[in-house]
Amino acid sequence: MHTSFADQLAGLDLAGFSIGPAPVSTSDFPVREAVVQTLEAVWSDLFAMVSGTALEADAEDLGWAFVNIFHRSAERKSTAIDRATDEVRALIATADGSEVHTHELETQVERAQCAESAMLALEEMREVAAALYLNEFGSSWKPVSSSRFNHSAMLTSALVEGRDFLRARAEAKRRAAVPEGTPVVFAGGRTRHATEDDALTFGNNVWATLDKVRDRVPDMVLIHGGDTKGVDRLASSWAERRGIPQVTFSLDMRLGARAGFKRNERMLSLDPRYVIAFPGNGVLERLVIEAKARRITVVDRRGPLGTNPKNTSARTD
């Protein structure tokens, strides 16, 4: 019987046939509740271990690296999607209608779908870890040299084959990089405060100002410079807490002294609804002047401790 069955298999035309992994679904990945519970437990144990030791000073670096594990893994999956997309594009260009070619196309699309599902799962883990980082250190987690895209609201596991897949992939990447909404520019420099109470008052003024603007612009997208040591850090933390999408314009240091002014141009090119200005340097002053020249409403908070300078002048008079 074995010989007869083997002979039958040998007589079949199995060219191009291969056995691969079955397509994945959301049920193949950890559920959010399990992710939250596990990462919270690991986070708690990690910082309980270093607390009171010489490594406590490095706690924030450890927390950043913990979040970065999931971020880098998601980036690698995104790269795998791009490679599979290139394969799909090449297969479409050489389509000959054969069963072998069709099978290869289906296989590449399936690989892309699997990589996409894994990317979404890893991004969700990163966001859970980033929330833990925010609660622990009071600042929004930001990667060093890349963007923190979140595709969960843009992509689904139901990507279709061929040209539709390519269009969906291109659109998903565009929407992840350019959040939909109304731009609001936030700007300010690095400030020092005489007392902790002054620092707290300044931080509260930043958050209160952003809350008021958000009330006027419910679909706001926060645009800022991404400075992790200045007032941008406070704004970024506010956006993280409120679930507001952010776009950061870092300085292009290759431009030297022109870097700050070039960043101003790039941010204003988005046609923001408001420019929120807190105390800063001459580059920020130029941003305010240019915004007013373009008839963009400026929310001026360059007074002491982030107050409206006009109110301060009125009290002085």
Coordinates of C-alpha atoms in Angstrom, one line a residue:
M1 CA 0.0 0.0 0.0
H2 CA 2.8 2.4 0.9
T3 CA 4.5 1.7 -2.5
S4 CA 1.2 2.3 -4.4
F5 CA 0.6 5.6 -2.5
A6 CA 4.2 6.8 -3.2
D7 CA 3.7 6.0 -6.9
Q8 CA 0.5 8.1 -7.0
L9 CA 2.3 11.1 -5.4
A10 CA 5.2 10.8 -7.8
G11 CA 2.8 11.0 -10.7
L12 CA 1.2 14.3 -9.5
D13 CA 2.4 17.6 -10.9
L14 CA 3.4 19.4 -7.6
A15 CA 5.6 22.1 -9.2
G16 CA 5.5 25.3 -7.2
F17 CA 3.6 23.6 -4.4
S18 CA 4.9 24.1 -0.8
I19 CA 3.5 23.8 2.7
G20 CA 3.9 27.0 4.7
P21 CA 2.4 28.3 7.9
A22 CA -1.3 29.0 8.0
P23 CA -2.3 32.7 7.9
V24 CA -2.4 34.2 11.3
S25 CA -5.3 36.0 13.0
T26 CA -5.6 38.2 16.1
S27 CA -6.3 35.1 18.2
D28 CA -2.8 33.9 17.5
F29 CA -1.3 36.8 19.6
P30 CA -1.4 37.7 23.3
V31 CA -4.6 39.5 24.3
R32 CA -4.2 43.0 25.6
E33 CA -5.1 42.1 29.2
A34 CA -2.3 39.5 29.3
V35 CA 0.1 42.0 27.8
V36 CA -0.8 44.7 30.4
Q37 CA -0.6 42.3 33.3
T38 CA 2.7 40.7 32.2
L39 CA 4.5 44.0 31.4
E40 CA 3.3 45.7 34.6
A41 CA 4.7 42.7 36.6
V42 CA 8.0 42.8 34.8
W43 CA 8.3 46.5 35.2
S44 CA 7.5 46.4 38.9
D45 CA 10.0 43.7 39.5
L46 CA 12.7 45.4 37.5
F47 CA 12.5 48.7 39.4
A48 CA 12.1 47.0 42.7
M49 CA 15.3 45.2 42.0
V50 CA 17.4 48.3 41.3
S51 CA 15.7 50.5 43.9
G52 CA 18.1 51.5 46.7
T53 CA 21.2 50.2 44.7
A54 CA 23.9 52.0 42.7
L55 CA 21.8 51.3 39.6
E56 CA 18.9 53.4 40.7
A57 CA 20.5 56.4 39.0
D58 CA 20.3 54.5 35.7
A59 CA 16.6 53.6 36.2
E60 CA 15.3 55.9 33.5
D61 CA 17.8 54.5 31.0
L62 CA 16.7 51.0 31.8
G63 CA 13.1 52.0 31.4
W64 CA 13.8 53.6 28.1
A65 CA 15.6 50.5 26.9
F66 CA 12.7 48.3 28.1
V67 CA 10.3 50.1 25.8
N68 CA 12.8 50.2 23.0
I69 CA 12.9 46.4 22.9
F70 CA 9.3 46.3 21.5
H71 CA 9.9 49.4 19.3
R72 CA 12.8 47.8 17.5
S73 CA 11.1 44.5 17.1
A74 CA 8.1 46.3 15.5
E75 CA 10.4 48.2 13.2
R76 CA 12.0 44.9 12.0
K77 CA 8.5 43.6 11.2
S78 CA 7.7 46.7 9.3
T79 CA 10.9 46.2 7.3
A80 CA 9.7 42.6 6.5
I81 CA 6.4 44.0 5.2
D82 CA 8.3 46.4 2.9
R83 CA 10.4 43.5 1.6
A84 CA 7.3 41.4 1.0
T85 CA 5.7 44.4 -0.7
D86 CA 8.6 44.7 -3.1
E87 CA 8.2 41.0 -3.9
V88 CA 4.5 41.5 -4.6
R89 CA 5.3 44.5 -6.9
A90 CA 7.8 42.5 -8.8
L91 CA 5.4 39.5 -9.2
I92 CA 2.6 41.8 -10.4
A93 CA 5.0 43.3 -13.0
T94 CA 5.8 39.8 -14.3
A95 CA 2.4 38.2 -14.1
D96 CA 1.8 35.4 -16.6
G97 CA -1.4 34.0 -15.3
S98 CA 0.1 30.6 -14.4
E99 CA -0.8 28.7 -11.3
V100 CA 2.8 28.8 -10.1
H101 CA 3.0 32.5 -10.4
T102 CA -0.4 33.0 -8.7
H103 CA 0.8 30.7 -5.8
E104 CA 4.0 32.8 -5.4
L105 CA 1.9 36.0 -5.3
E106 CA -0.4 34.5 -2.7
T107 CA 2.5 33.4 -0.6
Q108 CA 4.1 36.8 -0.6
V109 CA 0.9 38.5 0.3
E110 CA 0.4 36.0 3.1
R111 CA 3.9 36.7 4.5
A112 CA 3.2 40.4 4.5
Q113 CA -0.1 39.9 6.3
C114 CA 1.7 37.7 8.9
A115 CA 4.4 40.3 9.4
E116 CA 1.8 43.1 9.7
S117 CA -0.1 41.3 12.4
A118 CA 3.1 40.7 14.3
M119 CA 4.0 44.4 13.9
L120 CA 0.7 45.5 15.3
A121 CA 1.0 43.2 18.3
L122 CA 4.5 44.4 19.0
E123 CA 3.4 48.1 18.7
E124 CA 0.7 47.4 21.2
M125 CA 3.2 46.0 23.6
R126 CA 5.4 49.1 23.0
E127 CA 2.5 51.4 23.8
V128 CA 1.7 49.5 27.0
A129 CA 5.4 49.8 28.0
A130 CA 5.5 53.4 27.0
A131 CA 2.5 54.1 29.3
L132 CA 4.5 52.5 32.2
Y133 CA 7.4 54.7 31.3
L134 CA 5.2 57.8 31.4
N135 CA 3.8 56.9 34.8
E136 CA 7.2 56.2 36.2
F137 CA 9.2 59.1 34.9
G138 CA 6.6 61.7 33.9
S139 CA 7.8 62.1 30.3
S140 CA 6.7 60.7 27.0
W141 CA 8.9 57.8 25.6
K142 CA 10.6 58.8 22.3
P143 CA 12.9 56.7 20.2
V144 CA 16.4 58.1 19.5
S145 CA 16.6 58.2 15.7
S146 CA 13.2 57.2 14.3
S147 CA 9.5 58.0 14.6
R148 CA 7.1 56.3 17.0
F149 CA 4.5 55.3 14.4
N150 CA 1.3 53.5 15.6
H151 CA -0.5 51.7 12.8
S152 CA -3.2 50.0 14.9
A153 CA -5.9 52.5 13.8
M154 CA -4.8 52.4 10.2
L155 CA -4.1 48.8 9.3
T156 CA -6.2 45.7 9.5
S157 CA -5.4 42.0 9.0
A158 CA -7.8 42.0 6.0
L159 CA -5.4 43.3 3.4
V160 CA -6.2 41.9 0.0
E161 CA -4.1 40.6 -2.7
G162 CA -2.0 42.2 -5.5
R163 CA -2.5 45.8 -6.4
D164 CA -5.0 46.4 -3.7
F165 CA -2.4 45.3 -1.2
L166 CA 0.2 47.7 -2.5
R167 CA -2.3 50.6 -2.4
A168 CA -3.3 49.7 1.1
R169 CA 0.3 49.5 2.3
A170 CA 1.2 52.9 0.8
E171 CA -1.9 54.5 2.3
A172 CA -1.3 52.9 5.7
K173 CA 2.3 54.2 5.8
R174 CA 1.2 57.7 4.8
R175 CA -1.5 57.9 7.4
A176 CA 0.8 56.6 10.1
A177 CA 3.3 59.3 9.3
V178 CA 0.8 62.1 8.9
P179 CA -1.9 62.0 11.5
E180 CA -5.2 63.5 10.5
G181 CA -6.3 66.5 12.4
T182 CA -5.6 70.2 12.9
P183 CA -2.0 71.2 13.5
V184 CA -1.2 73.3 16.6
V185 CA 2.5 74.4 17.0
F186 CA 3.9 74.4 20.5
A187 CA 7.3 76.1 21.2
G188 CA 9.4 77.1 24.1
G189 CA 13.0 76.8 25.4
R190 CA 14.8 75.3 28.3
T191 CA 14.0 77.1 31.6
R192 CA 15.3 76.9 35.1
H193 CA 13.2 77.8 38.2
A194 CA 14.2 79.0 41.5
T195 CA 12.1 76.7 43.5
E196 CA 10.1 73.4 43.1
D197 CA 6.9 75.4 43.6
D198 CA 7.8 77.7 40.6
A199 CA 8.6 74.6 38.5
L200 CA 5.2 73.1 39.4
T201 CA 3.4 76.3 38.6
F202 CA 5.1 76.5 35.3
G203 CA 4.2 72.9 34.4
N204 CA 0.6 73.4 35.5
N205 CA 0.4 76.5 33.2
V206 CA 1.7 74.5 30.3
W207 CA -0.9 71.8 30.8
A208 CA -3.7 74.2 31.4
T209 CA -2.9 76.2 28.3
L210 CA -2.8 73.0 26.2
D211 CA -6.1 71.9 27.7
K212 CA -7.8 75.2 26.7
V213 CA -6.5 75.0 23.1
R214 CA -7.6 71.3 22.9
D215 CA -11.1 72.4 23.9
R216 CA -11.1 74.8 20.9
V217 CA -9.5 72.3 18.6
P218 CA -10.7 68.8 19.5
D219 CA -8.9 67.1 16.6
M220 CA -5.6 68.9 17.3
V221 CA -2.2 67.4 16.3
L222 CA 0.6 68.7 18.5
I223 CA 3.6 70.0 16.6
H224 CA 6.8 70.6 18.6
G225 CA 10.6 70.3 18.6
G226 CA 10.9 67.2 20.6
D227 CA 13.4 68.6 23.0
T228 CA 13.6 66.1 25.9
K229 CA 15.2 68.6 28.2
G230 CA 13.0 71.6 27.6
V231 CA 9.4 72.6 27.8
D232 CA 8.7 70.3 24.8
R233 CA 9.0 67.5 27.3
L234 CA 6.0 68.8 29.3
A235 CA 4.0 69.2 26.1
S236 CA 4.8 65.8 24.9
S237 CA 3.8 64.3 28.3
W238 CA 0.5 66.2 28.1
A239 CA -0.2 64.8 24.7
E240 CA 0.6 61.3 25.8
R241 CA -1.8 61.6 28.7
R242 CA -4.6 63.1 26.5
G243 CA -4.1 60.7 23.6
I244 CA -3.2 63.5 21.2
P245 CA -1.1 62.6 18.2
Q246 CA 2.3 64.4 18.0
V247 CA 4.7 65.3 15.2
T248 CA 8.2 66.4 16.2
F249 CA 10.5 68.6 14.1
S250 CA 14.1 68.0 15.4
L251 CA 16.8 70.4 14.6
D252 CA 18.9 69.6 11.5
M253 CA 22.3 70.3 13.0
R254 CA 23.9 70.3 9.5
L255 CA 22.4 73.7 9.0
G256 CA 24.3 75.3 11.9
A257 CA 22.9 78.6 13.1
R258 CA 20.1 78.4 10.6
A259 CA 18.7 75.1 12.0
G260 CA 16.2 76.8 14.4
F261 CA 14.9 79.2 11.7
K262 CA 14.5 76.3 9.2
R263 CA 12.5 74.4 11.7
N264 CA 10.2 77.4 12.2
E265 CA 9.6 77.4 8.5
R266 CA 8.8 73.7 8.4
M267 CA 6.4 73.9 11.3
L268 CA 4.6 77.0 9.9
S269 CA 4.3 75.3 6.5
L270 CA 1.7 73.0 8.1
D271 CA -0.7 76.0 8.4
P272 CA -1.3 75.5 12.1
R273 CA -4.5 76.8 13.7
Y274 CA -2.5 78.1 16.7
V275 CA 1.0 78.7 17.8
I276 CA 1.5 78.3 21.5
A277 CA 4.6 80.2 22.7
F278 CA 6.3 79.8 26.1
P279 CA 9.6 81.5 27.1
G280 CA 12.5 80.9 24.8
N281 CA 15.3 82.4 22.7
G282 CA 15.5 84.7 19.7
V283 CA 14.5 81.8 17.3
L284 CA 11.2 81.5 19.2
E285 CA 10.7 85.2 19.0
R286 CA 11.1 85.0 15.2
L287 CA 8.5 82.1 15.1
V288 CA 6.0 84.4 16.9
I289 CA 6.7 87.2 14.4
E290 CA 6.3 85.0 11.4
A291 CA 3.1 83.4 12.8
K292 CA 1.5 86.8 13.3
A293 CA 2.5 87.9 9.8
R294 CA 0.7 84.8 8.4
R295 CA -2.3 85.7 10.5
I296 CA -1.9 82.6 12.7
T297 CA -3.3 83.1 16.2
V298 CA -0.5 83.1 18.8
V299 CA -1.3 81.9 22.4
D300 CA 1.4 84.0 24.1
R301 CA 2.6 82.5 27.4
R302 CA 6.1 84.1 27.5
G303 CA 5.4 85.9 30.8
P304 CA 6.8 84.8 34.2
L305 CA 6.2 81.1 34.9
G306 CA 4.4 80.6 31.6
T307 CA 1.8 83.3 32.1
N308 CA 0.3 85.8 29.5
P309 CA 2.8 88.7 29.4
K310 CA -0.1 91.2 28.8
N311 CA -1.6 90.2 32.1
T312 CA 1.7 90.6 33.9
S313 CA 2.1 94.1 32.4
A314 CA -1.4 95.1 33.5
R315 CA -0.7 94.1 37.1
T316 CA 2.6 96.0 37.0
D317 CA 0.9 99.1 35.8

